[in-house]
CSV table of C-alpha atoms and ligand atoms in Angstrom, one decimal:
chain,number,residue,atom,x,y,z
J,225,MET,CA,-109.9,-38.2,43.2
J,226,GLN,CA,-111.9,-40.3,45.5
J,227,LEU,CA,-111.5,-39.7,49.3
J,228,LYS,CA,-110.4,-42.9,51.1
J,229,LYS,CA,-107.9,-41.9,53.9
J,230,VAL,CA,-108.5,-40.1,57.1
J,231,VAL,CA,-105.9,-39.0,59.7
J,232,PHE,CA,-106.7,-38.9,63.4
J,233,PRO,CA,-104.1,-37.0,65.3
J,234,VAL,CA,-104.2,-38.6,68.8
J,235,ALA,CA,-100.7,-37.8,70.0
J,236,GLY,CA,-101.7,-34.5,72.2
J,237,HIS,CA,-100.7,-34.3,75.8
J,238,GLY,CA,-104.4,-33.7,76.9
J,239,SER,CA,-103.0,-31.4,79.6
J,240,ARG,CA,-106.4,-29.7,80.2
J,241,PHE,CA,-107.6,-33.2,81.4
J,242,LEU,CA,-104.7,-34.2,83.8
J,243,PRO,CA,-104.6,-36.4,85.8
J,244,ALA,CA,-107.1,-38.5,83.7
J,245,THR,CA,-104.7,-38.3,80.6
J,246,LYS,CA,-101.6,-39.1,82.4
J,247,ALA,CA,-101.5,-42.6,80.9
J,248,THR,CA,-104.5,-42.6,78.7
J,249,PRO,CA,-105.1,-40.4,75.5
J,250,LYS,CA,-107.8,-38.0,75.9
J,251,GLU,CA,-109.4,-39.6,72.9
J,252,MET,CA,-110.0,-42.6,75.1
J,253,LEU,CA,-112.2,-40.8,77.5
J,254,PRO,CA,-115.7,-42.2,77.3
J,255,ILE,CA,-119.0,-40.3,76.4
J,256,VAL,CA,-121.5,-42.6,78.3
J,257,ASP,CA,-119.9,-45.9,77.3
J,258,LYS,CA,-117.8,-45.2,74.1
J,259,PRO,CA,-114.5,-43.5,73.8
J,260,LEU,CA,-114.3,-40.3,71.9
J,261,ILE,CA,-112.0,-41.9,69.2
J,262,GLN,CA,-114.8,-44.5,68.5
J,263,TYR,CA,-117.4,-41.8,67.7
J,264,ALA,CA,-114.7,-40.2,65.4
J,265,VAL,CA,-114.0,-43.5,63.7
J,266,GLU,CA,-117.7,-44.5,63.3
J,267,GLU,CA,-118.2,-41.0,61.7
J,268,ALA,CA,-115.4,-41.5,59.2
J,269,ILE,CA,-116.5,-45.1,58.2
J,270,ASP,CA,-120.1,-43.7,57.7
J,271,ALA,CA,-118.7,-41.2,55.4
J,272,GLY,CA,-117.3,-44.0,53.3
J,273,LEU,CA,-113.6,-43.7,54.2
J,274,THR,CA,-111.7,-47.0,54.4
J,275,GLU,CA,-108.2,-46.2,55.4
J,276,LEU,CA,-107.8,-45.0,59.0
J,277,ILE,CA,-104.3,-43.4,59.9
J,278,PHE,CA,-103.8,-42.7,63.7
J,279,VAL,CA,-100.8,-40.5,64.5
J,280,THR,CA,-100.2,-41.6,68.1
J,281,GLY,CA,-97.9,-40.6,70.9
J,282,LYS,CA,-96.5,-42.3,74.0
J,283,THR,CA,-99.9,-43.4,75.2
J,284,LYS,CA,-101.0,-45.0,71.8
J,285,ARG,CA,-101.3,-48.7,73.1
J,286,SER,CA,-104.9,-48.2,74.3
J,287,ILE,CA,-106.1,-46.9,71.2
J,288,GLU,CA,-104.5,-49.7,69.0
J,289,GLU,CA,-106.0,-52.3,71.4
J,290,HIS,CA,-109.3,-50.7,71.4
J,291,PHE,CA,-109.7,-51.3,67.7
J,292,ASP,CA,-107.9,-54.7,67.8
J,293,ALA,CA,-110.3,-57.4,66.5
J,294,SER,CA,-108.9,-60.1,68.3
J,295,LEU,CA,-110.1,-59.4,71.8
J,296,ASN,CA,-110.3,-62.6,73.5
J,297,ILE,CA,-112.5,-62.5,76.7
J,298,ASN,CA,-112.8,-65.9,78.4
J,299,VAL,CA,-115.8,-65.9,80.6
J,300,THR,CA,-118.2,-68.8,81.3
J,301,ASN,CA,-121.8,-68.5,81.8
J,302,ILE,CA,-121.9,-65.5,79.5
J,303,THR,CA,-125.5,-64.2,78.7
J,304,GLU,CA,-126.6,-63.7,75.0
J,305,SER,CA,-126.7,-59.9,75.4
J,306,LYS,CA,-123.1,-59.9,76.8
J,307,LYS,CA,-121.9,-62.2,73.6
J,308,ARG,CA,-123.5,-59.6,71.3
J,309,LEU,CA,-121.7,-56.7,73.0
J,310,PHE,CA,-118.3,-58.7,72.7
J,311,ASP,CA,-119.0,-59.5,69.2
J,312,GLU,CA,-119.7,-55.8,68.5
J,313,MET,CA,-116.6,-54.8,70.3
J,314,ASN,CA,-114.6,-57.1,68.0
J,315,HIS,CA,-116.2,-55.5,64.8
J,316,ILE,CA,-115.9,-51.8,65.3
J,317,ILE,CA,-113.7,-51.7,62.3
J,318,PRO,CA,-115.4,-53.6,59.3
J,319,ASP,CA,-113.3,-55.9,57.2
J,320,HIS,CA,-113.0,-53.5,54.3
J,321,VAL,CA,-111.5,-50.8,56.6
J,322,SER,CA,-107.7,-50.8,57.5
J,323,CYS,CA,-106.1,-49.1,60.4
J,324,THR,CA,-102.4,-47.8,60.3
J,325,TYR,CA,-100.5,-46.5,63.3
J,326,ILE,CA,-97.7,-43.8,63.0
J,327,ASN,CA,-95.7,-42.7,66.0
J,328,GLN,CA,-95.3,-38.8,66.4
J,329,GLU,CA,-92.0,-39.0,68.2
J,330,GLU,CA,-92.0,-35.4,69.4
J,331,PRO,CA,-95.3,-33.5,70.1
J,332,LEU,CA,-94.5,-30.5,67.8
J,333,GLY,CA,-98.1,-29.5,67.3
J,334,LEU,CA,-101.3,-30.5,65.0
J,335,GLY,CA,-99.5,-29.4,61.8
J,336,HIS,CA,-96.4,-31.6,62.7
J,337,ALA,CA,-98.8,-34.6,63.6
J,338,ILE,CA,-100.6,-34.5,60.2
J,339,LEU,CA,-97.2,-34.1,58.5
J,340,GLN,CA,-96.2,-37.6,59.8
J,341,ALA,CA,-98.9,-39.1,57.7
J,342,LYS,CA,-97.4,-37.9,54.5
J,343,PRO,CA,-95.7,-41.1,53.4
J,344,ILE,CA,-98.9,-43.1,53.8
J,345,ILE,CA,-101.2,-40.4,52.1
J,346,GLY,CA,-99.0,-40.0,49.0
J,347,ASP,CA,-100.7,-37.7,46.5
J,348,GLU,CA,-104.2,-38.3,47.4
J,349,PRO,CA,-106.7,-35.9,49.1
J,350,PHE,CA,-107.5,-37.0,52.7
J,351,ALA,CA,-109.6,-36.0,55.7
J,352,VAL,CA,-108.6,-35.1,59.2
J,353,VAL,CA,-110.7,-35.6,62.3
J,354,LEU,CA,-110.0,-34.2,65.8
J,355,ALA,CA,-111.7,-36.7,68.0
J,356,ASP,CA,-112.0,-34.4,70.9
J,357,ASP,CA,-114.5,-32.3,68.9
J,358,LEU,CA,-117.5,-34.5,69.2
J,359,ILE,CA,-120.4,-33.6,67.0
J,360,ASP,CA,-123.9,-34.7,67.3
J,361,SER,CA,-125.8,-34.4,64.0
J,362,LYS,CA,-128.3,-36.4,62.2
J,363,LYS,CA,-126.0,-36.8,59.2
J,364,GLY,CA,-122.2,-37.1,60.3
J,365,VAL,CA,-120.3,-34.1,59.5
J,366,LEU,CA,-117.6,-35.8,57.5
J,367,LYS,CA,-120.5,-37.2,55.4
J,368,GLN,CA,-121.9,-33.7,55.0
J,369,MET,CA,-118.4,-32.7,53.9
J,370,THR,CA,-117.7,-35.4,51.5
J,371,GLU,CA,-120.9,-34.8,49.9
J,372,GLN,CA,-119.7,-31.1,49.4
J,373,TYR,CA,-116.4,-32.2,48.3
J,374,VAL,CA,-117.7,-34.1,45.4
J,375,ASP,CA,-119.0,-30.8,44.0
J,376,ILE,CA,-116.1,-28.5,44.8
J,377,ASN,CA,-113.1,-30.8,44.6
J,378,SER,CA,-111.1,-28.4,46.8
J,379,SER,CA,-109.8,-28.3,50.4
J,380,LEU,CA,-112.7,-27.7,52.7
J,381,ILE,CA,-112.7,-27.0,56.5
J,382,SER,CA,-115.6,-27.1,58.9
J,383,VAL,CA,-116.7,-24.1,60.8
J,384,GLN,CA,-119.2,-22.9,63.3
J,385,LYS,CA,-120.4,-19.5,64.4
J,386,ILE,CA,-119.0,-18.9,67.8
J,387,GLN,CA,-119.3,-15.9,70.3
J,388,LYS,CA,-116.3,-13.5,69.4
J,389,LYS,CA,-115.0,-13.6,72.9
J,390,ASP,CA,-114.2,-17.2,72.4
J,391,SER,CA,-111.9,-16.5,69.4
J,392,ILE,CA,-108.9,-17.3,71.7
J,393,HIS,CA,-109.8,-21.1,71.4
J,394,TYR,CA,-110.1,-21.4,67.6
J,395,GLY,CA,-108.6,-20.8,64.3
J,396,MET,CA,-110.7,-17.9,63.0
J,397,ILE,CA,-111.4,-17.4,59.4
J,398,ASP,CA,-112.1,-14.7,56.8
J,399,THR,CA,-114.2,-15.4,53.7
J,400,GLU,CA,-115.8,-14.0,50.7
J,401,THR,CA,-119.5,-13.4,51.4
J,402,SER,CA,-122.1,-15.9,50.5
J,403,ASN,CA,-125.7,-16.8,51.5
J,404,GLY,CA,-125.1,-20.7,51.6
J,405,SER,CA,-123.1,-22.9,53.9
J,406,ILE,CA,-120.1,-22.8,51.7
J,407,ARG,CA,-117.7,-19.8,51.6
J,408,LYS,CA,-114.3,-19.2,49.9
J,409,LEU,CA,-111.6,-18.7,52.5
J,410,THR,CA,-109.6,-15.4,52.2
J,411,GLY,CA,-107.8,-15.5,55.6
J,412,ILE,CA,-107.2,-17.5,58.7
J,413,VAL,CA,-105.6,-16.9,61.9
J,414,GLU,CA,-105.0,-19.1,65.0
J,415,LYS,CA,-106.6,-18.2,68.3
J,416,PRO,CA,-106.7,-14.4,67.9
J,417,ASN,CA,-107.8,-11.9,70.6
J,418,PRO,CA,-111.5,-11.1,69.9
J,419,ASP,CA,-110.6,-7.6,68.7
J,420,ASP,CA,-108.3,-9.0,66.0
J,421,SER,CA,-110.6,-11.8,64.9
J,422,PRO,CA,-111.6,-11.4,61.2
J,423,SER,CA,-115.1,-12.9,61.5
J,424,ASN,CA,-117.1,-14.8,64.2
J,425,PHE,CA,-116.7,-18.1,62.4
J,426,GLY,CA,-114.4,-20.6,64.2
J,427,VAL,CA,-112.7,-23.7,62.8
J,428,VAL,CA,-113.9,-27.2,64.1
J,429,GLY,CA,-112.0,-30.5,63.9
J,430,ARG,CA,-113.1,-31.7,60.5
J,431,TYR,CA,-110.9,-31.0,57.6
J,432,ILE,CA,-110.5,-32.3,53.9
J,433,PHE,CA,-107.2,-31.4,52.3
J,434,SER,CA,-105.5,-31.6,49.0
J,435,ASN,CA,-102.1,-33.3,49.5
J,436,GLN,CA,-100.6,-29.7,48.8
J,437,ILE,CA,-101.1,-29.1,52.6
J,438,PHE,CA,-97.9,-31.1,53.1
J,439,SER,CA,-95.6,-28.7,51.1
J,440,CYS,CA,-97.0,-26.0,53.0
J,441,LEU,CA,-96.6,-27.7,56.3
J,442,GLU,CA,-93.0,-28.5,55.3
J,443,THR,CA,-92.2,-24.8,54.8
J,444,ILE,CA,-94.1,-22.8,57.3
J,445,GLY,CA,-91.7,-23.5,60.2
J,446,PHE,CA,-92.5,-23.1,63.9
J,447,GLY,CA,-95.6,-20.8,64.8
J,448,THR,CA,-97.5,-20.1,67.9
J,449,GLY,CA,-96.3,-21.9,71.0
J,450,ASN,CA,-93.2,-23.0,69.0
J,451,GLU,CA,-95.4,-25.6,67.3
J,452,ILE,CA,-96.0,-26.4,63.6
J,453,GLN,CA,-99.6,-24.9,63.2
J,454,LEU,CA,-102.0,-26.4,60.8
J,455,THR,CA,-103.7,-23.0,60.6
J,456,ASP,CA,-100.5,-21.4,59.2
J,457,ALA,CA,-100.3,-24.1,56.5
J,458,ILE,CA,-103.9,-23.4,55.5
J,459,LYS,CA,-103.1,-19.7,55.4
J,460,LYS,CA,-100.3,-20.4,53.0
J,461,MET,CA,-102.3,-22.8,50.8
J,462,ILE,CA,-104.9,-20.1,50.2
J,463,ALA,CA,-102.4,-18.1,48.5
J,464,SER,CA,-101.9,-20.9,45.8
J,465,GLN,CA,-105.3,-22.8,45.6
J,466,SER,CA,-109.0,-22.4,46.7
J,467,VAL,CA,-109.9,-23.6,50.2
J,468,PHE,CA,-113.5,-23.4,51.4
J,469,ALA,CA,-115.1,-23.2,54.7
J,470,TYR,CA,-118.3,-25.2,55.4
J,471,GLU,CA,-120.8,-24.3,58.1
J,472,PHE,CA,-122.0,-27.7,59.1
J,473,GLU,CA,-125.2,-28.8,60.7
J,474,GLY,CA,-124.9,-30.2,64.1
J,475,THR,CA,-124.0,-29.6,67.8
J,476,ARG,CA,-120.4,-29.6,68.7
J,477,TYR,CA,-119.0,-30.4,72.0
J,478,ASP,CA,-115.5,-29.4,72.9
J,479,CYS,CA,-114.6,-32.5,74.7
J,480,GLY,CA,-110.9,-31.4,75.2
J,481,ASP,CA,-112.4,-29.0,77.8
J,482,LYS,CA,-113.9,-30.4,81.1
J,483,LEU,CA,-117.2,-28.4,80.9
J,484,GLY,CA,-117.7,-29.4,77.3
J,485,TYR,CA,-117.0,-33.0,78.1
J,486,ILE,CA,-119.4,-33.1,80.9
J,487,LYS,CA,-122.0,-31.4,78.8
J,488,ALA,CA,-121.6,-34.1,75.9
J,489,ASN,CA,-121.9,-36.8,78.7
J,490,VAL,CA,-125.2,-35.3,80.0
J,491,GLU,CA,-126.7,-34.8,76.4
J,492,TYR,CA,-125.7,-38.3,75.3
J,493,ALA,CA,-126.8,-39.9,78.5
J,494,LEU,CA,-130.3,-38.1,78.2
J,495,LYS,CA,-130.5,-39.7,74.6
J,496,ASP,CA,-129.7,-43.1,75.9
J,497,LYS,CA,-132.6,-45.5,75.2
J,498,LYS,CA,-131.9,-47.7,78.3
J,499,PHE,CA,-131.6,-45.2,81.0
J,500,GLY,CA,-132.1,-41.7,79.5
J,501,ASN,CA,-135.5,-41.2,81.2
J,502,LYS,CA,-134.2,-42.3,84.5
J,503,PHE,CA,-131.4,-39.9,84.1
J,504,LEU,CA,-133.7,-37.2,83.4
J,505,SER,CA,-135.9,-37.9,86.4
J,506,TYR,CA,-132.7,-37.9,88.5
J,507,LEU,CA,-131.6,-34.3,87.0
J,508,LYS,CA,-135.1,-33.0,87.7
J,509,GLN,CA,-134.8,-34.2,91.3
J,510,LYS,CA,-131.4,-32.5,91.6
J,511,ILE,CA,-132.4,-29.0,90.2
J,512,LEU,CA,-136.0,-28.7,91.3
Y,621,G1P,C1,-107.0,-26.9,67.1
Y,621,G1P,C2,-106.8,-25.9,65.9
Y,621,G1P,C3,-107.7,-24.7,65.9
Y,621,G1P,C4,-109.2,-25.3,65.8
Y,621,G1P,C5,-109.5,-26.4,66.9
Y,621,G1P,C6,-110.9,-26.9,66.9
Y,621,G1P,O1,-106.8,-26.2,68.2
Y,621,G1P,O2,-105.4,-25.5,66.0
Y,621,G1P,O3,-107.6,-23.9,64.7
Y,621,G1P,O4,-110.2,-24.2,65.9
Y,621,G1P,O5,-108.5,-27.2,67.0
Y,621,G1P,O6,-111.2,-27.8,68.0
Y,621,G1P,P1,-106.7,-27.1,69.6
Y,621,G1P,O7,-108.1,-27.3,70.1
Y,621,G1P,O8,-106.0,-28.3,69.2
Y,621,G1P,O9,-106.0,-26.1,70.6
């Protein structure tokens, strides 16, 4: 079945980023001049997805307003380049793409957030993007994954090699051996201690699921941190159908973490066509 829908869980507390996230979702924090959620949305649209579903919490308004096409800025003496910028801002979402906003009333975890999208997803497969995982790659990771999905037609989760000492921050996977970038999952565990981690592959926030993930999410109950954990549902799904791990190409920045966020800003600022070189000179001055 063709993949059209993508879920963005954006209701998290962003507690690692307080006080910036007191009244603003962490997904609205900018990398240079664009909020994280816009990078995620552009990646999804570039992968051919046309129905965007945002699972929002109490600070949802800014996300809805950001993608609202009817922004009306009344300024006189506006330059041509500003006009172009305003026009671009009003067309982040192309006409053939729709946005739906669902409220997650209680923050009961990532799995619970995804479950809120069930009535809209119906019986279709769908993608999930965690916008605080920003991935810099030639080809968007969701596009890489949708291309793989055409061949395997099974649930697919993105992974990267991490240092084992960092396993406490990731869903960690166990797989059958393979020489390629696709491996069949045999196990998954949420944020284990390094000694208990089944491998050095950690899950990154891009997923494609068959809709069977919903029945798994509905039956697993509360897990770590008294939350409904997506990882527990994936573990349950492995028992009845194939799930694959995909080692993507690209550099991932954990923008839910202050240091990861700052690194992403530095890297994207260095790539900026207008001021990248000036910024590099500034950094050199600072360091040398
Ligand atoms: C979530 C998932 C975890 C995954 C991570 C990727 O954790 O629960 O399995 O490895 O995203 O960013 P969180 O970062 O929300 O704590």
